[in-house]
PDB file of C-alpha atoms in Angstrom:
ATOM      1  CA  GLN Q1296     110.555  81.523 104.967  1.00 76.00           C
ATOM      2  CA  VAL Q1297     109.124  85.058 104.993  1.00 82.00           C
ATOM      3  CA  GLN Q1298     105.658  86.056 104.973  1.00 92.00           C
ATOM      4  CA  LEU Q1299     104.695  89.663 104.086  1.00 96.00           C
ATOM      5  CA  VAL Q1300     101.395  91.684 104.484  1.00 97.00           C
ATOM      6  CA  GLU Q1301     101.077  94.937 102.837  1.00 98.00           C
ATOM      7  CA  SER Q1302      98.548  97.799 104.149  1.00 98.00           C
ATOM      8  CA  GLY Q1303      97.890 101.407 103.844  1.00 98.00           C
ATOM      9  CA  GLY Q1304      96.736 101.573 100.259  1.00 97.00           C
ATOM     10  CA  GLY Q1305      93.371 103.423  99.315  1.00 97.00           C
ATOM     11  CA  LEU Q1306      91.952 106.220  97.383  1.00 98.00           C
ATOM     12  CA  VAL Q1307      93.555 109.629  97.435  1.00 98.00           C
ATOM     13  CA  GLN Q1308      93.343 112.823  95.423  1.00 98.00           C
ATOM     14  CA  ALA Q1309      96.366 113.915  92.955  1.00 98.00           C
ATOM     15  CA  GLY Q1310      98.815 115.696  95.202  1.00 97.00           C
ATOM     16  CA  GLY Q1311      98.010 113.673  98.343  1.00 98.00           C
ATOM     17  CA  SER Q1312     100.152 111.370 100.297  1.00 98.00           C
ATOM     18  CA  LEU Q1313      99.839 107.892 101.403  1.00 98.00           C
ATOM     19  CA  ARG Q1314     102.030 105.670 103.649  1.00 98.00           C
ATOM     20  CA  LEU Q1315     102.215 101.850 102.702  1.00 98.00           C
ATOM     21  CA  SER Q1316     103.409  99.404 105.401  1.00 98.00           C
ATOM     22  CA  CYS Q1317     104.570  95.792 104.830  1.00 97.00           C
ATOM     23  CA  ALA Q1318     104.759  93.584 108.019  1.00 96.00           C
ATOM     24  CA  ALA Q1319     107.129  90.661 107.606  1.00 93.00           C
ATOM     25  CA  SER Q1320     106.972  87.363 109.691  1.00 90.00           C
ATOM     26  CA  GLY Q1321     109.980  85.125 109.846  1.00 79.00           C
ATOM     27  CA  ARG Q1322     113.436  85.304 111.414  1.00 73.00           C
ATOM     28  CA  ILE Q1323     115.350  86.532 108.295  1.00 74.00           C
ATOM     29  CA  PHE Q1324     113.647  89.731 108.088  1.00 77.00           C
ATOM     30  CA  SER Q1325     116.614  91.635 109.605  1.00 76.00           C
ATOM     31  CA  ARG Q1326     118.888  90.208 107.067  1.00 87.00           C
ATOM     32  CA  ALA Q1327     116.601  90.496 104.048  1.00 90.00           C
ATOM     33  CA  ALA Q1328     116.577  93.439 101.488  1.00 95.00           C
ATOM     34  CA  MET Q1329     113.131  94.589 100.881  1.00 96.00           C
ATOM     35  CA  GLY Q1330     111.719  96.236  97.836  1.00 97.00           C
ATOM     36  CA  TRP Q1331     108.546  97.809  96.673  1.00 98.00           C
ATOM     37  CA  PHE Q1332     107.048  97.018  93.088  1.00 98.00           C
ATOM     38  CA  ARG Q1333     103.728  98.067  91.584  1.00 98.00           C
ATOM     39  CA  GLN Q1334     101.733  97.034  88.784  1.00 98.00           C
ATOM     40  CA  ALA Q1335      98.942  98.772  86.953  1.00 97.00           C
ATOM     41  CA  PRO Q1336      96.247  97.177  84.938  1.00 93.00           C
ATOM     42  CA  GLY Q1337      97.700  95.780  81.738  1.00 95.00           C
ATOM     43  CA  LYS Q1338     101.020  96.661  82.617  1.00 97.00           C
ATOM     44  CA  GLU Q1339     104.318  94.688  83.884  1.00 97.00           C
ATOM     45  CA  ARG Q1340     105.047  94.811  87.325  1.00 98.00           C
ATOM     46  CA  GLU Q1341     107.568  97.511  87.804  1.00 98.00           C
ATOM     47  CA  PHE Q1342     110.474  98.481  90.494  1.00 98.00           C
ATOM     48  CA  VAL Q1343     109.592 101.330  92.902  1.00 98.00           C
ATOM     49  CA  ALA Q1344     112.313 101.313  95.772  1.00 98.00           C
ATOM     50  CA  ALA Q1345     114.116  99.005  97.626  1.00 98.00           C
ATOM     51  CA  ILE Q1346     116.322  99.125 100.845  1.00 96.00           C
ATOM     52  CA  SER Q1347     119.010  96.957 102.186  1.00 94.00           C
ATOM     53  CA  TRP Q1348     118.748  95.035 105.407  1.00 90.00           C
ATOM     54  CA  SER Q1349     120.655  97.522 107.285  1.00 90.00           C
ATOM     55  CA  GLY Q1350     118.548 100.609 105.893  1.00 89.00           C
ATOM     56  CA  SER Q1351     121.297 101.905 103.743  1.00 90.00           C
ATOM     57  CA  PRO Q1352     121.631 102.155 100.868  1.00 94.00           C
ATOM     58  CA  THR Q1353     118.486 102.422  99.229  1.00 96.00           C
ATOM     59  CA  SER Q1354     117.422 102.635  95.691  1.00 97.00           C
ATOM     60  CA  TYR Q1355     114.469 104.277  93.819  1.00 97.00           C
ATOM     61  CA  ALA Q1356     112.881 104.115  90.055  1.00 97.00           C
ATOM     62  CA  ASP Q1357     113.871 107.571  88.620  1.00 95.00           C
ATOM     63  CA  SER Q1358     109.946 108.568  88.436  1.00 91.00           C
ATOM     64  CA  MET Q1359     109.635 108.132  92.216  1.00 93.00           C
ATOM     65  CA  LYS Q1360     112.875 109.896  93.363  1.00 92.00           C
ATOM     66  CA  GLY Q1361     112.044 112.880  95.339  1.00 94.00           C
ATOM     67  CA  ARG Q1362     108.631 111.698  95.968  1.00 97.00           C
ATOM     68  CA  PHE Q1363     108.677 108.438  97.552  1.00 98.00           C
ATOM     69  CA  THR Q1364     110.743 107.464 100.602  1.00 98.00           C
ATOM     70  CA  ILE Q1365     111.573 103.894 101.547  1.00 98.00           C
ATOM     71  CA  SER Q1366     112.309 103.168 105.340  1.00 97.00           C
ATOM     72  CA  ARG Q1367     112.424 100.154 107.606  1.00 95.00           C
ATOM     73  CA  ASP Q1368     112.066  99.183 111.311  1.00 94.00           C
ATOM     74  CA  ASN Q1369     113.762  95.985 112.007  1.00 91.00           C
ATOM     75  CA  ALA Q1370     112.464  96.049 115.562  1.00 91.00           C
ATOM     76  CA  LYS Q1371     108.975  95.945 114.059  1.00 92.00           C
ATOM     77  CA  ASN Q1372     109.686  93.635 111.105  1.00 92.00           C
ATOM     78  CA  THR Q1373     108.140  96.371 108.994  1.00 95.00           C
ATOM     79  CA  VAL Q1374     108.995  98.388 105.841  1.00 96.00           C
ATOM     80  CA  TYR Q1375     107.443 101.590 104.571  1.00 98.00           C
ATOM     81  CA  LEU Q1376     106.871 103.333 101.687  1.00 98.00           C
ATOM     82  CA  GLN Q1377     106.000 107.045 102.054  1.00 98.00           C
ATOM     83  CA  MET Q1378     104.332 108.596  98.775  1.00 98.00           C
ATOM     84  CA  ASN Q1379     104.105 111.914  98.587  1.00 98.00           C
ATOM     85  CA  THR Q1380     102.958 114.253  95.545  1.00 97.00           C
ATOM     86  CA  LEU Q1381     100.779 111.371  93.982  1.00 97.00           C
ATOM     87  CA  LYS Q1382      99.844 111.431  90.578  1.00 97.00           C
ATOM     88  CA  PRO Q1383      96.909 109.569  88.773  1.00 97.00           C
ATOM     89  CA  GLU Q1384     100.001 107.419  86.876  1.00 96.00           C
ATOM     90  CA  ASP Q1385     100.842 106.139  90.369  1.00 97.00           C
ATOM     91  CA  THR Q1386      97.556 104.085  90.460  1.00 98.00           C
ATOM     92  CA  ALA Q1387      98.298 100.442  90.753  1.00 98.00           C
ATOM     93  CA  VAL Q1388      98.714  97.551  93.129  1.00 98.00           C
ATOM     94  CA  TYR Q1389     101.812  97.979  95.355  1.00 98.00           C
ATOM     95  CA  TYR Q1390     103.794  95.025  96.398  1.00 98.00           C
ATOM     96  CA  CYS Q1391     106.467  94.467  98.841  1.00 97.00           C
ATOM     97  CA  ALA Q1392     109.090  91.740  98.315  1.00 97.00           C
ATOM     98  CA  ALA Q1393     111.956  90.234 100.059  1.00 95.00           C
ATOM     99  CA  ARG Q1394     115.345  88.891  99.048  1.00 93.00           C
ATOM    100  CA  ALA Q1395     118.459  87.936 100.828  1.00 87.00           C
ATOM    101  CA  PHE Q1396     120.819  90.879 101.956  1.00 81.00           C
ATOM    102  CA  VAL Q1397     121.479  92.796  98.763  1.00 89.00           C
ATOM    103  CA  ILE Q1398     118.954  95.369  97.141  1.00 94.00           C
ATOM    104  CA  SER Q1399     117.984  94.839  93.586  1.00 96.00           C
ATOM    105  CA  GLN Q1400     115.567  96.530  90.921  1.00 97.00           C
ATOM    106  CA  ASP Q1401     115.124  93.050  89.416  1.00 97.00           C
ATOM    107  CA  LYS Q1402     111.605  91.495  90.521  1.00 97.00           C
ATOM    108  CA  SER Q1403     112.888  88.091  89.401  1.00 97.00           C
ATOM    109  CA  GLU Q1404     115.527  88.281  92.294  1.00 96.00           C
ATOM    110  CA  TYR Q1405     113.094  88.486  95.088  1.00 96.00           C
ATOM    111  CA  ALA Q1406     111.670  85.255  96.404  1.00 93.00           C
ATOM    112  CA  TYR Q1407     109.106  86.414  98.610  1.00 94.00           C
ATOM    113  CA  TRP Q1408     106.041  88.504  97.855  1.00 97.00           C
ATOM    114  CA  GLY Q1409     103.034  89.877  99.607  1.00 97.00           C
ATOM    115  CA  GLN Q1410      99.518  89.866  98.343  1.00 97.00           C
ATOM    116  CA  GLY Q1411      99.585  93.582  97.184  1.00 98.00           C
ATOM    117  CA  THR Q1412      97.671  96.753  98.386  1.00 98.00           C
ATOM    118  CA  GLN Q1413      95.764  99.056  96.009  1.00 98.00           C
ATOM    119  CA  VAL Q1414      96.374 102.492  95.553  1.00 98.00           C
ATOM    120  CA  THR Q1415      94.076 104.829  93.538  1.00 98.00           C
ATOM    121  CA  VAL Q1416      94.900 108.349  92.662  1.00 98.00           C
ATOM    122  CA  SER Q1417      92.072 110.304  91.449  1.00 97.00           C
ATOM    123  CA  SER Q1418      92.615 113.545  89.101  1.00 94.00           C
TER     124      SER Q1418
END
């Protein structure tokens, strides 16, 4: 069993940065691939980024490449999402998720989810 708690969301102006954190409990974290997803009002939950259990490889949605960076610290059972050059269209609830070993962009393949953290980007 893995429990996930996101933090770090908030209100930021366009062009600004935020770093989200996802703290995990459970012994399997070090063998879990982690993903970040987001859901804007009225839209489907979409893939943002993922990282394998070892830290490599990583995967990003095309619109996030070059702006977002996913990383993890297995000693701290934490995964991070550094978001730079934020845009109003990045406004959403951001969720972290876990699955065994291999990264995936498919939300249906993630077994564990956090409660989400709100990110709001003002123009």
